[in-house]
PDB file of C-alpha atoms in Angstrom:
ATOM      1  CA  UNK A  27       0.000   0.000   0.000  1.00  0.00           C
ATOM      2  CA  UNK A  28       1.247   3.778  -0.783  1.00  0.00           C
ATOM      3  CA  UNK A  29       1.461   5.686   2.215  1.00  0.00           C
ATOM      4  CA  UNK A  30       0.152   9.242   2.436  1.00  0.00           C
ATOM      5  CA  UNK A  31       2.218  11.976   3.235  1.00  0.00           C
ATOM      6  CA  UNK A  32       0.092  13.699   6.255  1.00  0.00           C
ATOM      7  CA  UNK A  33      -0.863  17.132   5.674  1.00  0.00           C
ATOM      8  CA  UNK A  34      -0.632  16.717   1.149  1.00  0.00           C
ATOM      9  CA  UNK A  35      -4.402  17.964  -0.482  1.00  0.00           C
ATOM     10  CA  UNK A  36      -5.258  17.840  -3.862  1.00  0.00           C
ATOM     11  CA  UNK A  37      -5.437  21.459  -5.843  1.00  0.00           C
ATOM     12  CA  UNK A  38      -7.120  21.394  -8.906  1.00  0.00           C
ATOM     13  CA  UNK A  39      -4.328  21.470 -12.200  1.00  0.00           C
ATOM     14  CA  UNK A  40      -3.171  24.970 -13.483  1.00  0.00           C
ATOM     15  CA  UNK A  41      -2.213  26.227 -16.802  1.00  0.00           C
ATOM     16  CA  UNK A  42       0.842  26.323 -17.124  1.00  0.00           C
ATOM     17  CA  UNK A  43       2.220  30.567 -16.554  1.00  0.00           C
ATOM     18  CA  UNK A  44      -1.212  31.222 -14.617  1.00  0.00           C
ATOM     19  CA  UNK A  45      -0.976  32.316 -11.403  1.00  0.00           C
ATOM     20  CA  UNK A  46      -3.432  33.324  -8.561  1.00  0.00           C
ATOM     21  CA  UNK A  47      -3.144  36.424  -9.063  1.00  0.00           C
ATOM     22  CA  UNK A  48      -4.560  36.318 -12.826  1.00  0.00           C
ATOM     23  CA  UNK A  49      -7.935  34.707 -11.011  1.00  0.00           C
ATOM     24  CA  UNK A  50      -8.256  38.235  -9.631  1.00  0.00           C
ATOM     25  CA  UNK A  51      -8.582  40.680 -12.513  1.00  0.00           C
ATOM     26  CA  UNK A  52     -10.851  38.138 -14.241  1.00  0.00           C
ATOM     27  CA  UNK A  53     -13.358  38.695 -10.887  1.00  0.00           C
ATOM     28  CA  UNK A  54     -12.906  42.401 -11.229  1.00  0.00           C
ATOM     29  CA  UNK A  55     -13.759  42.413 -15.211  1.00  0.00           C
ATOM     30  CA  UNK A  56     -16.753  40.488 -14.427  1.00  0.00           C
ATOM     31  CA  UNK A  57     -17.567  43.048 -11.674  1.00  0.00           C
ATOM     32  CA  UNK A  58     -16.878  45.597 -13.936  1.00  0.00           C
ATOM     33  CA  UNK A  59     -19.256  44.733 -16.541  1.00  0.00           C
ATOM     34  CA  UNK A  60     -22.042  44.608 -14.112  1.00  0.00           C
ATOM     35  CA  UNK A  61     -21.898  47.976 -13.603  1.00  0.00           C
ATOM     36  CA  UNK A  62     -21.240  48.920 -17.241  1.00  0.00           C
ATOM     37  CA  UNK A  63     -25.358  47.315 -17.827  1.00  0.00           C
ATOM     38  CA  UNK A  64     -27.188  49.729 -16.612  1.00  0.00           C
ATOM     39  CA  UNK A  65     -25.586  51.893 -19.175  1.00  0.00           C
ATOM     40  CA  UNK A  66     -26.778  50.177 -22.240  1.00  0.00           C
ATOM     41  CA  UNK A  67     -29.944  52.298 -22.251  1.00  0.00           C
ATOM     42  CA  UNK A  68     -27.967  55.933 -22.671  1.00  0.00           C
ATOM     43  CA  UNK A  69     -26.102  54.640 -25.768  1.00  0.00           C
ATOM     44  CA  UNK A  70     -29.957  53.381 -27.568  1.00  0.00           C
ATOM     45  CA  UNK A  71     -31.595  57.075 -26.796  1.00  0.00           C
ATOM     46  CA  UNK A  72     -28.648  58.692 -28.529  1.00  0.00           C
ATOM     47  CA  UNK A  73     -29.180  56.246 -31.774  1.00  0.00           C
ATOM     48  CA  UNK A  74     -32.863  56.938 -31.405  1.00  0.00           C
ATOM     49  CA  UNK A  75     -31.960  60.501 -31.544  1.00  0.00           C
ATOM     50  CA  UNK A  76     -29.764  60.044 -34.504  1.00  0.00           C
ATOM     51  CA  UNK A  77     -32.582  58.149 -36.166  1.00  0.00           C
ATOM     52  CA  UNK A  78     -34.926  60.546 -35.897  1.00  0.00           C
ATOM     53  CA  UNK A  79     -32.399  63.328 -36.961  1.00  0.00           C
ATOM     54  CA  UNK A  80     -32.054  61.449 -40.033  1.00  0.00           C
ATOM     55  CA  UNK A  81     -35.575  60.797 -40.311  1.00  0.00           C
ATOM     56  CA  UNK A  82     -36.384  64.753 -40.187  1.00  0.00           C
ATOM     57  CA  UNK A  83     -34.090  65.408 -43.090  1.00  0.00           C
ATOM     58  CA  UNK A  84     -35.501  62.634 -45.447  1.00  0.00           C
ATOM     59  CA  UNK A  85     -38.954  63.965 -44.595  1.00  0.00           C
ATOM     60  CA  UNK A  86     -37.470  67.727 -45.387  1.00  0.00           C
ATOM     61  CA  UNK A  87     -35.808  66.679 -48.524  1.00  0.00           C
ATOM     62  CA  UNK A  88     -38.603  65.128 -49.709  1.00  0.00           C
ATOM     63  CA  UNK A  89     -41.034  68.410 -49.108  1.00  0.00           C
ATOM     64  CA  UNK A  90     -38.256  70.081 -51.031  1.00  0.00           C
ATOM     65  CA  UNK A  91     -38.509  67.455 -54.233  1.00  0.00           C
ATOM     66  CA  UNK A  92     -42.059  67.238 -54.110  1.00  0.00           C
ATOM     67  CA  UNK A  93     -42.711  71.284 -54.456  1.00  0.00           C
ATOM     68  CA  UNK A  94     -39.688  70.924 -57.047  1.00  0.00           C
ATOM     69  CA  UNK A  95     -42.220  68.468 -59.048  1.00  0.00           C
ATOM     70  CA  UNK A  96     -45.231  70.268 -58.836  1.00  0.00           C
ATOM     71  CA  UNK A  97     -43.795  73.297 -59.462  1.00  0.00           C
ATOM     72  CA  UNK A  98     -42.164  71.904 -62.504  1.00  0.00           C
ATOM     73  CA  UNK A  99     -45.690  70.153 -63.812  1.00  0.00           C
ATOM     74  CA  UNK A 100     -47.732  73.547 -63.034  1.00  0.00           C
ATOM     75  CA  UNK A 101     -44.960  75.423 -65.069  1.00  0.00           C
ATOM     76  CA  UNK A 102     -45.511  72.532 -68.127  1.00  0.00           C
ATOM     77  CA  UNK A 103     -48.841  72.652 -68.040  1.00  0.00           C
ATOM     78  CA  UNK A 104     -48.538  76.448 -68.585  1.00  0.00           C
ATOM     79  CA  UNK A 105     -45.951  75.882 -71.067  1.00  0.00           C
ATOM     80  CA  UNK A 106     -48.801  73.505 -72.929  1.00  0.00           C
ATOM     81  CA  UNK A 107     -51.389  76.427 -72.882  1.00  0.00           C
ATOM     82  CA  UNK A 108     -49.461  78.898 -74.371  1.00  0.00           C
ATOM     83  CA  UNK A 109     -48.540  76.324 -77.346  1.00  0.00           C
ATOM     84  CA  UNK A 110     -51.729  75.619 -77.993  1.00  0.00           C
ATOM     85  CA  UNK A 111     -52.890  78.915 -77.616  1.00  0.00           C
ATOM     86  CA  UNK A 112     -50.705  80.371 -79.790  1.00  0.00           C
ATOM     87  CA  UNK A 113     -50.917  77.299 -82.380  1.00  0.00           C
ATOM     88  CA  UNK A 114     -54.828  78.319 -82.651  1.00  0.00           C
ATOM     89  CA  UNK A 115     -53.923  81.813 -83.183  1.00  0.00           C
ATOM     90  CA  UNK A 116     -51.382  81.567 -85.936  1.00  0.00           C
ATOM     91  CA  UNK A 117     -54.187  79.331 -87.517  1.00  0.00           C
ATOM     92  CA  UNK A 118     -57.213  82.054 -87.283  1.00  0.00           C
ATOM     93  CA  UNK A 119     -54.896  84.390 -88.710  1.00  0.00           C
ATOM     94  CA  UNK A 120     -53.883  82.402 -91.484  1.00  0.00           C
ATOM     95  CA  UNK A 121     -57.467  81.570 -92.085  1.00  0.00           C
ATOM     96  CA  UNK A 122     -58.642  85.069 -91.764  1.00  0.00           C
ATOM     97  CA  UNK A 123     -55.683  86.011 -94.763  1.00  0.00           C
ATOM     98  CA  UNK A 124     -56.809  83.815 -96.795  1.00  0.00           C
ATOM     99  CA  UNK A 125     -60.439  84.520 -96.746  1.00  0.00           C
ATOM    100  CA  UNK A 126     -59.682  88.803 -96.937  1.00  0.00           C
ATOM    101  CA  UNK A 127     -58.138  87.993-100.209  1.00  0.00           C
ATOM    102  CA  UNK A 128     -61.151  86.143-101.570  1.00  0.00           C
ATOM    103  CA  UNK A 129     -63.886  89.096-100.129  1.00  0.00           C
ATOM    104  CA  UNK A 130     -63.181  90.961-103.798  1.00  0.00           C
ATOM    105  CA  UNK A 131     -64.330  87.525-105.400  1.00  0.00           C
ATOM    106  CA  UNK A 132     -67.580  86.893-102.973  1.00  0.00           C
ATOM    107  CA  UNK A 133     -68.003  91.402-103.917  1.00  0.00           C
ATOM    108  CA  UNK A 134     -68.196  90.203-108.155  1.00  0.00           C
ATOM    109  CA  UNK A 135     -70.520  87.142-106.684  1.00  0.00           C
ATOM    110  CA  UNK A 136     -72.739  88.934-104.848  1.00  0.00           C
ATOM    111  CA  UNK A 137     -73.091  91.777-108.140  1.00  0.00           C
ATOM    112  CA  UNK A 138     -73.508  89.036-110.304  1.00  0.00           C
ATOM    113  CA  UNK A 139     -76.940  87.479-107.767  1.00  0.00           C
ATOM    114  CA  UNK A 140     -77.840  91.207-108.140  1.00  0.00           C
ATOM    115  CA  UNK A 141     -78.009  91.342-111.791  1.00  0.00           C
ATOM    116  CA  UNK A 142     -79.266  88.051-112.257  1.00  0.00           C
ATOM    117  CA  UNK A 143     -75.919  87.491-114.409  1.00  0.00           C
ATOM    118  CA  UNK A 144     -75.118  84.382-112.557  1.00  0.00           C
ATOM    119  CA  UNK A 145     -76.445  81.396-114.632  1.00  0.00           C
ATOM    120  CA  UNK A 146     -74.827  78.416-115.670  1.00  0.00           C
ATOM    121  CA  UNK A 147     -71.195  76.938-114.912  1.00  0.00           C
ATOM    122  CA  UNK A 148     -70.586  80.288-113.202  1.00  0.00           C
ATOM    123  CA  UNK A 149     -73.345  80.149-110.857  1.00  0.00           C
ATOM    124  CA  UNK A 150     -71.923  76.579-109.466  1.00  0.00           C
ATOM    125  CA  UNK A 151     -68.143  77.446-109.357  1.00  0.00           C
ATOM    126  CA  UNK A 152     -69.637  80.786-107.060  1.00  0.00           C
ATOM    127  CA  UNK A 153     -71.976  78.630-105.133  1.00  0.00           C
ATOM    128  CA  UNK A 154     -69.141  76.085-104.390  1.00  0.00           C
ATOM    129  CA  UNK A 155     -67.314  78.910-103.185  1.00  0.00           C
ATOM    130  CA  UNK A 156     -69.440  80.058-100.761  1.00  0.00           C
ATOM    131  CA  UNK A 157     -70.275  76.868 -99.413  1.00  0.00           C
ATOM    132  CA  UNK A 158     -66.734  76.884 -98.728  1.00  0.00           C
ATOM    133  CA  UNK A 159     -65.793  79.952 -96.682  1.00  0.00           C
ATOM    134  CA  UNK A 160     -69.039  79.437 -94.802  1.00  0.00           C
ATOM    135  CA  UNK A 161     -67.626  76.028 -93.870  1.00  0.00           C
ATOM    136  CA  UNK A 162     -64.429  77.702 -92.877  1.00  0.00           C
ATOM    137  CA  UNK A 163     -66.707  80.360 -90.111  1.00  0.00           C
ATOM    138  CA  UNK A 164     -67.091  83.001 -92.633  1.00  0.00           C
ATOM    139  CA  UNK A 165     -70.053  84.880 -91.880  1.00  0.00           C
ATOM    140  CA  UNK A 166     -71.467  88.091 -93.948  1.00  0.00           C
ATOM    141  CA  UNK A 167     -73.579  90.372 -91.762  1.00  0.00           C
ATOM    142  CA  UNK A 168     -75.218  94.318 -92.422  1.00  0.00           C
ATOM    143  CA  UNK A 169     -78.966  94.391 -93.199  1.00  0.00           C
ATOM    144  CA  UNK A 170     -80.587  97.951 -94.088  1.00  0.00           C
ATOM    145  CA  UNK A 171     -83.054  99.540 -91.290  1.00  0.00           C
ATOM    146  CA  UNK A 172     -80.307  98.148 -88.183  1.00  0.00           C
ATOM    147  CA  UNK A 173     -78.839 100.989 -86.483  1.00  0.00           C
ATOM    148  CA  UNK A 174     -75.869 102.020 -87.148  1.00  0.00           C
ATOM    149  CA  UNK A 175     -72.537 100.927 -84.967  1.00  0.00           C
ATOM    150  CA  UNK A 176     -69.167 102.221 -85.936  1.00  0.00           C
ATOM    151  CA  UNK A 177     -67.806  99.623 -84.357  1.00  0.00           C
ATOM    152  CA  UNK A 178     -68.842  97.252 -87.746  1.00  0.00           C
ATOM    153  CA  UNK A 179     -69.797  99.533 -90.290  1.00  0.00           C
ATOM    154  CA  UNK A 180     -68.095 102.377 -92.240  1.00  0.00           C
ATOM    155  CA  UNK A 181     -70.309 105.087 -93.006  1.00  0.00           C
ATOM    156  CA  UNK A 182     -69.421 105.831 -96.790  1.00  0.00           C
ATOM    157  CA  UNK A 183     -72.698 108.011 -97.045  1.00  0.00           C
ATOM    158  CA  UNK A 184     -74.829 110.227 -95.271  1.00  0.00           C
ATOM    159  CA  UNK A 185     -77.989 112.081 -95.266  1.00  0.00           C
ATOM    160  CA  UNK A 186     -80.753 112.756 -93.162  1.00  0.00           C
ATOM    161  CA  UNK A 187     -84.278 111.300 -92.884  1.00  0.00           C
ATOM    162  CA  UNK A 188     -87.497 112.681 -90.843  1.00  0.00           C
ATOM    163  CA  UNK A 189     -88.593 109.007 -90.587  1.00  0.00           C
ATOM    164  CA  UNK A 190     -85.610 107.786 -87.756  1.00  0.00           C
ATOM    165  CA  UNK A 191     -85.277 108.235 -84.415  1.00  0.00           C
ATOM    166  CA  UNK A 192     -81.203 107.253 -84.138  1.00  0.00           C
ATOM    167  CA  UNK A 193     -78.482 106.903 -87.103  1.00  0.00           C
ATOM    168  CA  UNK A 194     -79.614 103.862 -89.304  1.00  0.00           C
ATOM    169  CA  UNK A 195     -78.285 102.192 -91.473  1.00  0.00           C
ATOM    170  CA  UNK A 196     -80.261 103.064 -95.088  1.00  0.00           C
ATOM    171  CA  UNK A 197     -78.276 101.202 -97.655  1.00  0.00           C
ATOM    172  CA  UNK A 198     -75.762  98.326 -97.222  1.00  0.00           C
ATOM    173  CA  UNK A 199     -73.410  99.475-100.174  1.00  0.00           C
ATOM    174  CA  UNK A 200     -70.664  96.404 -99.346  1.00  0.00           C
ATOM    175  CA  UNK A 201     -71.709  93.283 -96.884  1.00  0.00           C
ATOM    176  CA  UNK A 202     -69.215  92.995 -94.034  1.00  0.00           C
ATOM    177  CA  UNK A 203     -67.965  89.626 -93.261  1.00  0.00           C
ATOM    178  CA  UNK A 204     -66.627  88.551 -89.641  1.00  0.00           C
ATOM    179  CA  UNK A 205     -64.322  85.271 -89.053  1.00  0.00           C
ATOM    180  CA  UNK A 206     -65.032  84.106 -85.261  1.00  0.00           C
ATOM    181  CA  UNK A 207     -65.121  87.189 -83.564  1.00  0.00           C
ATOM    182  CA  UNK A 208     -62.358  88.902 -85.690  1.00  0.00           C
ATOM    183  CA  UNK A 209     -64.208  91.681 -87.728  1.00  0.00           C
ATOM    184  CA  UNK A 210     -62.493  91.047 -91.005  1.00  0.00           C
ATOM    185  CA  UNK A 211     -64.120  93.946 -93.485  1.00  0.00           C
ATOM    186  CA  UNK A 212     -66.971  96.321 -91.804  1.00  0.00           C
ATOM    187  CA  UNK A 213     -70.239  96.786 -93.594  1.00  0.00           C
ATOM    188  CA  UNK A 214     -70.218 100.011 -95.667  1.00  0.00           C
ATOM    189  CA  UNK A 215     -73.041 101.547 -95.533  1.00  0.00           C
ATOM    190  CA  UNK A 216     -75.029 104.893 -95.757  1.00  0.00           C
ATOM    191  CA  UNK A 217     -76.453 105.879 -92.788  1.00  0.00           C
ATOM    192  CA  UNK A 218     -79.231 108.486 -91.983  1.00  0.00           C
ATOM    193  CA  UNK A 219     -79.705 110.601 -89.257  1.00  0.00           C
ATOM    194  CA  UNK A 220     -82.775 111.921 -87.459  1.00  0.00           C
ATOM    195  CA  UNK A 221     -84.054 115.320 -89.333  1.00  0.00           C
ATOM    196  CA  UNK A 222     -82.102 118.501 -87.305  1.00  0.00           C
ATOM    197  CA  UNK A 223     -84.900 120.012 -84.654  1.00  0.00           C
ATOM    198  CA  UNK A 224     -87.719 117.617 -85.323  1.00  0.00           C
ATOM    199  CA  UNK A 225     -89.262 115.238 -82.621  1.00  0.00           C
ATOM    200  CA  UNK A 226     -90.186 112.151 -82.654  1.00  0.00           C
ATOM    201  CA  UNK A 227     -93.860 113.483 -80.788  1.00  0.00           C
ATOM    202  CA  UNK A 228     -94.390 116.229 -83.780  1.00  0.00           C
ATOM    203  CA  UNK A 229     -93.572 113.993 -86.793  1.00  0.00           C
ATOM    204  CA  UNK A 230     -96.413 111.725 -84.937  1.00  0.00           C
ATOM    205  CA  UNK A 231     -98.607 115.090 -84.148  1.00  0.00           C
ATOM    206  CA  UNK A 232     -98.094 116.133 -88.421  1.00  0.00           C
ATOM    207  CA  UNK A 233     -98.640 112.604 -89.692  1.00  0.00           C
ATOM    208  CA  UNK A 234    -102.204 112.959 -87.904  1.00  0.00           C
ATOM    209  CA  UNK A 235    -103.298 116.029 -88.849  1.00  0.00           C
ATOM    210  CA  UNK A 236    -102.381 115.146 -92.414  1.00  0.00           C
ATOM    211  CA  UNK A 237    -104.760 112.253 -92.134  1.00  0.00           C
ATOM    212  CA  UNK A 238    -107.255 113.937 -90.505  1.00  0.00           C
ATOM    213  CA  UNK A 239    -107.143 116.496 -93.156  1.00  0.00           C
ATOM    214  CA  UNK A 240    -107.087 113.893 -95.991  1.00  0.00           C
ATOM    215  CA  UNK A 241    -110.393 112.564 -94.296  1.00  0.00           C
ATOM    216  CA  UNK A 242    -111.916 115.968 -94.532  1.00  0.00           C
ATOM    217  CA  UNK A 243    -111.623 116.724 -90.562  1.00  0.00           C
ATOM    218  CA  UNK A 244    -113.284 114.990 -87.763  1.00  0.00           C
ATOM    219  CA  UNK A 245    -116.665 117.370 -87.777  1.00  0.00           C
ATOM    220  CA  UNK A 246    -116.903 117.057 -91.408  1.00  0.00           C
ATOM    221  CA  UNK A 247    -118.119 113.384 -91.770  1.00  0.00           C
ATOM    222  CA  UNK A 248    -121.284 113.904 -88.892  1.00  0.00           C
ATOM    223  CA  UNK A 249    -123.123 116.344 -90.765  1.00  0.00           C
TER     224      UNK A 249
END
């Protein structure tokens, strides 16, 4: 049998180049990191805080790009307008050209109806014609008896008449023809004013003494 030495325990087997003294900071780290726990909070408010930094800016920036887009669409659709605007425009003007040069033609038609000179081939080449500029929103307008407007006739006569009550127009001498509401020619016309110092209430008075006087006077007929 072995003997035991009295007073020999058992330690458990070191690492080689470890000492007791390494045991010791390895119970302080783990003391240490108990008190670093409680400070895990602090460090997530400041990323929260970060976060929502960030988060502000993005929102910010995309305000900015947003007003930058409908700013740019209100400024295209603007743009559009004043294309097409200007595209109908350059078209009634071309339109109203074209039909100016052909009023001298629809002047020799017109003469023509007048004189009852428009007969055969003639009349359906000038028919045709008119068919056409009326398709194209030529209109003819100026009609004797409607009072006279400077604003669309041309007064190439004038005279006065004890039969009106306001300037009128008396004789259409030209039709005037309007494209839309672009006045291309005025009607020219002759135009008649009321008589100078006569009222409307003593032409009226005249007219029916003459007739009373044509019927031989009211006392005349009861005898």
């Amino acid at each position: 049998m072995t003997e035991e030495t009295p007073g020999f325990e058992e330690k458990p087997d070191v690492p080689s180049g470890a000492t007791s003294d390494d045991a010791a900071p390895q119970a302080a780290g783990s003391d240490s990191d108990k008190e670093k726990g409680p400070a895990a909070p602090a460090g997530d408010a400041q990323q929260d805080v970060a976060l929502t930094a960030q988060l502000d800016q993005a929102r910010t920036a995309l305000a900015e790009r947003t007003a930058d887009l409908q700013r740019l669409q209100a400024e295209y659709q603007n743009y559009r307008r004043r294309v097409e605007r200007d595209r109908v425009q350059v078209k009634e003007i071309a339109v109203a050209s074209l039909l100016s040069e052909l009023l001298p033609t629809l002047d020799d038609i017109g003469r023509a109806r007048e004189h009852e000179e428009l007969v055969g081939g003639f009349k359906s080449v000038a028919e045709s014609l008119e068919t056409v500029v009326a398709k194209m929103g030529l209109q003819q307008f100026g009609k004797e008896g409607e009072p006279f407007d400077p604003t669309i006739h041309e007064a190439l006569m004038h005279s006065y008449a004890p039969d009106v009550t306001e300037d009128t127009c008396v004789a259409i001498l030209q039709p005037g023809y309007r494209f839309g509401e672009r006045t291309i020619r005025p009607a020219r016309v002759a135009v008649a004013e009321p008589q100078p110092g006569a009222q409307p209430g003593a032409q009226s008075a005249k007219a029916d003494e003459a007739s009373d006087e044509d019927d031989g006077g009211p006392d005349k007929g009861q005898k």
